[in-house]
Short mmCIF file of C-alpha atoms in Angstrom, two decimals:
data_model
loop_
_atom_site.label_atom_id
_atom_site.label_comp_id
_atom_site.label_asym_id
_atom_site.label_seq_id
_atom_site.Cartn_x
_atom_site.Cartn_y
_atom_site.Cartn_z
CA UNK A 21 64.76 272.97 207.41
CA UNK A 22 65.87 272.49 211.12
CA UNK A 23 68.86 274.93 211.87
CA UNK A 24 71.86 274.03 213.92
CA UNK A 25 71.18 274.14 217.89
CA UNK A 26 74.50 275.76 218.67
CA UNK A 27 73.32 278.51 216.11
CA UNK A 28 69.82 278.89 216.95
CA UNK A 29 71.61 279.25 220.55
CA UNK A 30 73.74 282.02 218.54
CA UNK A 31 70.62 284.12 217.26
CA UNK A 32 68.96 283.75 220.30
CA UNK A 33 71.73 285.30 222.22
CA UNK A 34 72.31 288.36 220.00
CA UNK A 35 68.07 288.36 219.21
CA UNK A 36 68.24 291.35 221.99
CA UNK A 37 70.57 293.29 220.75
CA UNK A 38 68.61 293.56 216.91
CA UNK A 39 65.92 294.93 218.39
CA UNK A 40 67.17 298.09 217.51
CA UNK A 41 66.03 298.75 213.70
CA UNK A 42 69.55 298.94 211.81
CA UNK A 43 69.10 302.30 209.87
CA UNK A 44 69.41 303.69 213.76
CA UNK A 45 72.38 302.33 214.41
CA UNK A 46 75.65 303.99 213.59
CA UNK A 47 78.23 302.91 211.01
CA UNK A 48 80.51 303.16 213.20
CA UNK A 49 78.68 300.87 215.52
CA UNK A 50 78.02 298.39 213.43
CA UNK A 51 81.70 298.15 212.34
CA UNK A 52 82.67 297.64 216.09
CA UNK A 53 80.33 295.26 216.47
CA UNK A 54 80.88 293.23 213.34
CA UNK A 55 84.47 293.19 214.47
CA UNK A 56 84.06 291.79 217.58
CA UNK A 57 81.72 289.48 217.10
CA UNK A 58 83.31 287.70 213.70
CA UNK A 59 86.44 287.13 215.66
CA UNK A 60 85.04 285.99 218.73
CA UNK A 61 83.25 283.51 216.49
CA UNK A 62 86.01 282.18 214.53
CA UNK A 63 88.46 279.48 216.01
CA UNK A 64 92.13 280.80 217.44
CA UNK A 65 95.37 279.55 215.09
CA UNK A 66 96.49 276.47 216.10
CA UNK A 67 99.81 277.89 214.42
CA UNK A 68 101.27 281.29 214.10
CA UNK A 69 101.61 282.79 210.42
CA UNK A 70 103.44 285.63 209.47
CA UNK A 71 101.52 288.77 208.67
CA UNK A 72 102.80 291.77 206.08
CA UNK A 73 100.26 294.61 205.85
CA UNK A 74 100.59 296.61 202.51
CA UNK A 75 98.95 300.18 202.05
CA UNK A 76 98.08 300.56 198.08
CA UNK A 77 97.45 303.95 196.45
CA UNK A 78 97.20 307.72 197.92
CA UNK A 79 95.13 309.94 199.96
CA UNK A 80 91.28 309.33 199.88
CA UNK A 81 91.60 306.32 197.61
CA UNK A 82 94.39 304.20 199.71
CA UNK A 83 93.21 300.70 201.04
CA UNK A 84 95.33 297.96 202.70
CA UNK A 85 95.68 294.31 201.45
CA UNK A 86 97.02 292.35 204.20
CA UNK A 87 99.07 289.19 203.17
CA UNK A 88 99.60 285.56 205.50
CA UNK A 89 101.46 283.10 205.35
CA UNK A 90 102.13 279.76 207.32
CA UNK A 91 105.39 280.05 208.66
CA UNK A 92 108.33 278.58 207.10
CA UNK A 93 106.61 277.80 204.28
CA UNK A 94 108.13 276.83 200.74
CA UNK A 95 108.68 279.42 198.39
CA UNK A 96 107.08 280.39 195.62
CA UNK A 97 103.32 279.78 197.55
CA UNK A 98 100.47 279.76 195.78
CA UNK A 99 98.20 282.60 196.77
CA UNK A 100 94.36 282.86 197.14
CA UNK A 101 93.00 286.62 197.32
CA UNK A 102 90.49 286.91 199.70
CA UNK A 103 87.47 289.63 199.50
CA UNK A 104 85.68 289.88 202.79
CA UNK A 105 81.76 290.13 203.05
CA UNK A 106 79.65 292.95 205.28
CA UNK A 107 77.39 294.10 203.04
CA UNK A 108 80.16 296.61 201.50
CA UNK A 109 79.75 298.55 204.87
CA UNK A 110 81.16 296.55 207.01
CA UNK A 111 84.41 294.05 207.63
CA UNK A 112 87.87 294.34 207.95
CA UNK A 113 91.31 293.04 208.25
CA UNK A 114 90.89 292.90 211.61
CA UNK A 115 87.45 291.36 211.58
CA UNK A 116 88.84 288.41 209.76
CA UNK A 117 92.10 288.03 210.97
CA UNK A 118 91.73 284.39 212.53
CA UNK A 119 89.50 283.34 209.39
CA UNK A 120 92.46 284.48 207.36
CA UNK A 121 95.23 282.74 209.25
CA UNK A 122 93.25 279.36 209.29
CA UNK A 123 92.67 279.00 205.50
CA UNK A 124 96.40 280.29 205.33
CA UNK A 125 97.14 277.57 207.10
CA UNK A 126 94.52 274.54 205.95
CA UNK A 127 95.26 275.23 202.65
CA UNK A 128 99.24 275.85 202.65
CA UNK A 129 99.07 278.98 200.83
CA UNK A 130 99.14 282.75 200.84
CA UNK A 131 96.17 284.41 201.61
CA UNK A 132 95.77 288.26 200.86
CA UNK A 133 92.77 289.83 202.06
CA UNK A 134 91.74 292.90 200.13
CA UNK A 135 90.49 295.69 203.00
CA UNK A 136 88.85 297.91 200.30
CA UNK A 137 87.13 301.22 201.21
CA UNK A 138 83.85 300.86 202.15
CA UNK A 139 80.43 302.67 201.97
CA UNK A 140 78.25 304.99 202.47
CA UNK A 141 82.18 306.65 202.77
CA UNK A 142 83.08 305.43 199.84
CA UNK A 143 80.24 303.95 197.33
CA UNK A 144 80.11 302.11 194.20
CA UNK A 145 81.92 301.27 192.72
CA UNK A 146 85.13 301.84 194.82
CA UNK A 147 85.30 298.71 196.06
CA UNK A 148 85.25 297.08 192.72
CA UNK A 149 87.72 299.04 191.95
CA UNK A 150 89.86 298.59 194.59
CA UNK A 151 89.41 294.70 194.15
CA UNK A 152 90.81 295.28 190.42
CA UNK A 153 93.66 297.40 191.73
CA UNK A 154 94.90 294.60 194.36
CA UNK A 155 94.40 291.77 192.06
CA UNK A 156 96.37 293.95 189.45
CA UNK A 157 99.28 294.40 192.04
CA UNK A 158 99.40 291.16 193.53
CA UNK A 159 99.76 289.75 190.02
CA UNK A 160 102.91 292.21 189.34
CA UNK A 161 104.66 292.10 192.86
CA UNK A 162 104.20 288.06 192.94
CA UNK A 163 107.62 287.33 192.39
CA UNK A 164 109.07 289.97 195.02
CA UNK A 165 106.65 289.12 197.16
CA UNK A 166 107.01 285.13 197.25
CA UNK A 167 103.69 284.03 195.68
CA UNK A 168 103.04 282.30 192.45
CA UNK A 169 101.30 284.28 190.15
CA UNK A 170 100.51 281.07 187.73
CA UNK A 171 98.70 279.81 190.51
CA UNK A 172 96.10 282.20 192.44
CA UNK A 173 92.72 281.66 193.20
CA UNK A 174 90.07 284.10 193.98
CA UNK A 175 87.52 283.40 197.25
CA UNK A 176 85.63 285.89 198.46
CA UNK A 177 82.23 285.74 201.21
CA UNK A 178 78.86 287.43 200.94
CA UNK A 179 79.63 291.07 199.44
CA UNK A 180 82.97 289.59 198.84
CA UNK A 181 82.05 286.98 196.37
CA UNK A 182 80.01 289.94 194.22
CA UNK A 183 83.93 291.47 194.35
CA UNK A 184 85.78 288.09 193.56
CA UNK A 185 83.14 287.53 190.28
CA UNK A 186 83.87 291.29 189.27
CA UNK A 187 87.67 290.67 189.56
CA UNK A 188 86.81 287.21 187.16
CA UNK A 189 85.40 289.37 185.08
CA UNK A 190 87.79 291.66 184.31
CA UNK A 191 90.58 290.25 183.89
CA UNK A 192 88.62 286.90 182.09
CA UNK A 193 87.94 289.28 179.31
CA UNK A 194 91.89 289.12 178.18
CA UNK A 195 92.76 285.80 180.04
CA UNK A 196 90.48 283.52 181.14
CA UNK A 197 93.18 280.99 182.69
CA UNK A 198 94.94 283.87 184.95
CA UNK A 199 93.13 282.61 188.03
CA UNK A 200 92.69 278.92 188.46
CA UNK A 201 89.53 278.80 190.62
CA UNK A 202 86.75 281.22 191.69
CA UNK A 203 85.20 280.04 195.07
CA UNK A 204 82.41 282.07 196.21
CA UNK A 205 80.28 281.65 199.85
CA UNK A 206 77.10 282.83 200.06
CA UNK A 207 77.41 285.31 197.31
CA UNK A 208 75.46 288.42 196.45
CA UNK A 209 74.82 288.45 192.95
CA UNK A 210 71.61 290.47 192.77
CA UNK A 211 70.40 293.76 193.99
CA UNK A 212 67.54 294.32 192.30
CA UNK A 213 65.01 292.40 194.90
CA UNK A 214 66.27 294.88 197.41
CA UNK A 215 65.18 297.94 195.42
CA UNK A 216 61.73 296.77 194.08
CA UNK A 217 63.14 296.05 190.50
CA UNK A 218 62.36 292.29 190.65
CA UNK A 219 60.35 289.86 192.67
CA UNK A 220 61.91 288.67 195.84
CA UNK A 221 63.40 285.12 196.07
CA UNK A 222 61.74 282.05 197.81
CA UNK A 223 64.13 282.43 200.33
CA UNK A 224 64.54 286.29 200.72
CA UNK A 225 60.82 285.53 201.79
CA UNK A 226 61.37 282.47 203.51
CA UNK A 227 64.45 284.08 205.53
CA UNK A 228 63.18 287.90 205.61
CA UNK A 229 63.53 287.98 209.48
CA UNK A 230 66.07 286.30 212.61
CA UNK A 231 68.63 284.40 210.71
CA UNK A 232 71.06 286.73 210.79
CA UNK A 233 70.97 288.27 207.46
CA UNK A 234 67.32 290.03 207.38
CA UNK A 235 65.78 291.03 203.79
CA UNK A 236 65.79 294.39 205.50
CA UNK A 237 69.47 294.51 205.89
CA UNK A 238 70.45 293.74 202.25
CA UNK A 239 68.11 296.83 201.56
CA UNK A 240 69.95 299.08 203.92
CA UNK A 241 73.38 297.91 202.20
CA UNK A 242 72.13 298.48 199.14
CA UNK A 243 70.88 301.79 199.50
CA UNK A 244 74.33 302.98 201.49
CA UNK A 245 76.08 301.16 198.59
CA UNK A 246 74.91 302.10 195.59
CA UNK A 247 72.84 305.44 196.94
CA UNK A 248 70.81 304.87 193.02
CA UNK A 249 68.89 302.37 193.05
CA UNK A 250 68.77 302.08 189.43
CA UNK A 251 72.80 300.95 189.81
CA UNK A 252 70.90 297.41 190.90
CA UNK A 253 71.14 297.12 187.42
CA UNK A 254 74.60 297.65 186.59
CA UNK A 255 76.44 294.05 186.41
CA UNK A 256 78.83 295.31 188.44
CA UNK A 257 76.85 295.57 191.37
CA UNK A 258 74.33 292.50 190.06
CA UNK A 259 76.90 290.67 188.38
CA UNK A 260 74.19 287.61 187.44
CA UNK A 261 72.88 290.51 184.99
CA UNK A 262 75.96 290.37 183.00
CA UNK A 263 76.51 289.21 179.74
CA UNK A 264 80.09 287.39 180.06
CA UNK A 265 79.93 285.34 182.44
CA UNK A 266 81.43 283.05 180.18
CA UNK A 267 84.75 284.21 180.86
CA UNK A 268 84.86 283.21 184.22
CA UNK A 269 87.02 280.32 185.44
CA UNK A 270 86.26 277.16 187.57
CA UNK A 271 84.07 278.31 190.15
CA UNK A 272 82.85 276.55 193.14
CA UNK A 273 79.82 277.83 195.03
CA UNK A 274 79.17 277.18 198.95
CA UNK A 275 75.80 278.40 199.99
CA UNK A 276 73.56 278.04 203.35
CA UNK A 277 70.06 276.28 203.52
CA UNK A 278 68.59 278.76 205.94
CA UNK A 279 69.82 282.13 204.20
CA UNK A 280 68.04 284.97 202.38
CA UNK A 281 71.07 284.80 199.50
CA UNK A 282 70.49 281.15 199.22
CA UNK A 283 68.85 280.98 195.72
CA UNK A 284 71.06 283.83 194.39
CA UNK A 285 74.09 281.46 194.64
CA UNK A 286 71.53 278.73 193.16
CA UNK A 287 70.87 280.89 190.30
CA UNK A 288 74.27 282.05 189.32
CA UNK A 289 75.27 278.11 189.58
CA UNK A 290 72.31 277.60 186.77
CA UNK A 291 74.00 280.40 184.81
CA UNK A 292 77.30 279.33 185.06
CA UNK A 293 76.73 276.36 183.65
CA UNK A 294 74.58 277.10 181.23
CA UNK A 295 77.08 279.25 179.61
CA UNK A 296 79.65 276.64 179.71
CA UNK A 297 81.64 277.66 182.93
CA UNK A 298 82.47 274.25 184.90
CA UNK A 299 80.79 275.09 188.25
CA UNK A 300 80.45 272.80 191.52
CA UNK A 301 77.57 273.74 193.85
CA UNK A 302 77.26 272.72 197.88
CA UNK A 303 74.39 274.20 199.99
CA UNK A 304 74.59 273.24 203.37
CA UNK A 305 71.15 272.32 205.24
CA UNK A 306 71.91 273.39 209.07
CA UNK A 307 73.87 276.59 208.42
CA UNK A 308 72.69 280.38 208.05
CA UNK A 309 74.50 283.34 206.33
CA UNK A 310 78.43 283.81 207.17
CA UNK A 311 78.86 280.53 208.53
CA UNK A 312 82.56 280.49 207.98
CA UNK A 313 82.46 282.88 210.67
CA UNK A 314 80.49 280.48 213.26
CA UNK A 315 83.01 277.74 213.44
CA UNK A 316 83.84 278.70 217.36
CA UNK A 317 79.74 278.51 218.20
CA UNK A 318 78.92 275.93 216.35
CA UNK A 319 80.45 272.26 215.53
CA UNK A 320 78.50 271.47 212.03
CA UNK A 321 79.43 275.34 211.40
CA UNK A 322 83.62 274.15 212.02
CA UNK A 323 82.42 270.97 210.08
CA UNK A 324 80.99 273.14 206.78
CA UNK A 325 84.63 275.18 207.58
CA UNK A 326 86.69 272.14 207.13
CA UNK A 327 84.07 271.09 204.15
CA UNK A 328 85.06 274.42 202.35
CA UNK A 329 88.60 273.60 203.06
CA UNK A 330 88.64 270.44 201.77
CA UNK A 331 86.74 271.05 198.52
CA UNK A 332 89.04 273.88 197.96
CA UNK A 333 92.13 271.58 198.92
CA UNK A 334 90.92 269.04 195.74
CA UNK A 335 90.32 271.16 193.08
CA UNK A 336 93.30 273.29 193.71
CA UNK A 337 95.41 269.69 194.06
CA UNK A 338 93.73 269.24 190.59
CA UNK A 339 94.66 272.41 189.16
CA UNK A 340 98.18 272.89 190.34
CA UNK A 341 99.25 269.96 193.22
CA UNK A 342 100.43 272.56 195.25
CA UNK A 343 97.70 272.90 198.27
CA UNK A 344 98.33 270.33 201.07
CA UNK A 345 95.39 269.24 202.85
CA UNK A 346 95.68 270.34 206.61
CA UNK A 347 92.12 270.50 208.29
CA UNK A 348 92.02 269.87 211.22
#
C-alpha cells in the first residue's frame, strides 16, 4: 500500500538520524527527542484552553495527570482520560501538549492526560497501575473538579491504548457502564511476538524496518518494560490474552495500513466482537504508526485527525449528546 508523500518525506528526513541502532541511544535521549519531535509535528491551538497540572501520590511512586479544558466552557464537561503512547519509555505531558489541547477543543470536553512513570525507571506494571490510580481519582474528584463522572471516556495511543484496555478492565469487572466508550489508536495488545513466544504478524514482517515503528523497537520496549519476558504473557501487559474482555465497553479502534501493530488492533477487533463487546474498526491506508502526531507534516495525516475526531464526536453524541462537533 502506497504511503502518504508528505510522510514518506517525514521518514526520509529523520532516516539519518536512525541510523544509530536504538539500544545505543540513551533514555534520556530518546525522551528529548520524542518530545520535540511529537510537538513539532502536531498542529498549534487555534484556541487557548486552560491547563491545571495535578501531582498524585508520594515520593518514588508520584505521577502527574494534567487536565484541559476549552475555555469558558459549560460546566459539568464531560471528560475523556487520555493515556499517551511511547512504548512505556517514552512520552509526556509535554510531548503531547498541542495533541491534548486540540481534542480538548474538537471534542468540547475535558481531557486529562495520565503522565505515568515510565520504564526501564519504573517497569511493569507501574504504569498500569498508575492508569488505575488516575482513573480512580478522576472518578472521585469529578464533581470538585468540574467534569462529569457519568460521562467519561477512555482514549489512549500505542502503549496508551494497552493502558486504556487495562483501566476497562478493571473497573468493567464491577461496572461495565462506568465509562461510555473505549477508543484505542494503534494499540499494543500483544507482546509475545517481541519475545519469541509467538509467530510474528503479517505486518510486524511486512513493516519490520523504516516506517517509524521498527519490529526491533517494540522488542527494545518490551524488554525495558517488562525486563521478563515471560510477563508477555501476563494480560496485563498482552491484554488480547485475557479472559474478560467481555467486560469492556463500546470500543472503537483506529489503526494504520502501513504499521507493524496493524493486525494487533485487527485481532483484538475480532475478539471484541466475538465476545459480544460492540466494537467499530477504521484502518487507514496512507498512514504509519502515531499518526495523530503527523497532522502538521502531513494533510491526509490532519485528515485521519479530524476522522478520529469526528467518529469520536458521533458515538459520544450517541451516548450522552454532550460532545459538539468542532473540527476544523
Amino acid at each position: 500500500m502506497t504511503i502518504d508523500p508528505d510522510i514518506e518525506a517525514m521518514l526520509a528526513a529523520a532516516a539519518p538520524r536512525r541510523v544509530t541502532p536504538i539500544r545505543e541511544v540513551s533514555v534520556k535521549d530518546m525522551r528529548a527527542g520524542y518530545r520535540t519531535r511529537y510537538n513539532e509535528r502536531s498542529v498549534i491551538p487555534s484556541e487557548p484552553t486552560s491547563q491545571h497540572r495535578i501531582e498524585i501520590g508520594k515520593g518514588a511512586d508520584a505521577f502527574a495527570v494534567v487536565i484541559y479544558k476549552p475555555l469558558g466552557s459549560a460546566k459539568p464537561l464531560p471528560l475523556i482520560i487520555y493515556f499517551h503512547g511511547g512504548g512505556f519509555v517514552l512520552g509526556d505531558a509535554e510531548a503531547y501538549e498541542r495533541q491534548s489541547r486540540n481534542i480538548a477543543l474538537a471534542c468540547n470536553c475535558a481531557v486529562a492526560f495520565v503522565d505515568y512513570r515510565k520504564a526501564p525507571e519504573c517497569p511493569f506494571p507501574a504504569a498500569v497501575d498508575d492508569s488505575v490510580a488516575a482513573a480512580r481519582w478522576l472518578l472521585a474528584s469529578a464533581s470538585k473538579l468540574g467534569l462529569d463522572a457519568k460521562r467519561v471516556t477512555l482514549m489512549g495511543d500505542s502503549a496508551g491504548g494497552n493502558l486504556a484496555i487495562n483501566v476497562a478492565r478493571y473497573f468493567g469487572a464491577e461496572n461495565r457502564d462506568l465509562f461510555r466508550l473505549l477508543c484505542l489508536l494503534y494499540p499494543v495488545t500483544d507482546f509475545r511476538p517481541y519475545f519469541g513466544m509467538t509467530a510474528a504478524s503479517a505486518s510486524d514482517e511486512e513493516f519490520a524496518l523504516g516506517k517509524g515503528l521498527d519490529f526491533d523497537h517494540m522488542c527494545y520496549f518490551g524488554e525495558q518494560y517488562l525486563v521478563d519476558g515471560a510477563l508477555a504473557d501476563d494480560p496485563s501487559a498482552s491484554p488480547i490474552v485475557a479472559t474478560d474482555l467481555d467486560v469492556l465497553p463500546d470500543t472503537v479502534i483506529f489503526a494504520a495500513r502501513n504499521d507493524v501493530l496493524r493486525d494487533q488492533g485487527c485481532a483484538l477487533a475480532d475478539r471484541l466482537s466475538a465476545q459480544g463487546v460492540s466494537v467499530e474498526y477504521r484502518c487507514f491506508d496512507a498512514m504509519i504508526h502515531n499518526f495523530m502526531g503527523h497532522s502538521a507534516v502531513s494533510i491526509k495525516a490532519k485528515e485521519a485527525f479530524n476522522d478520529v475526531i469526528r467518529l469520536l464526536n458521533e458515538r459520544l453524541a450517541v451516548l450522552h449528546g454532550a460532545c459538539a462537533e468542532k473540527v476544523e
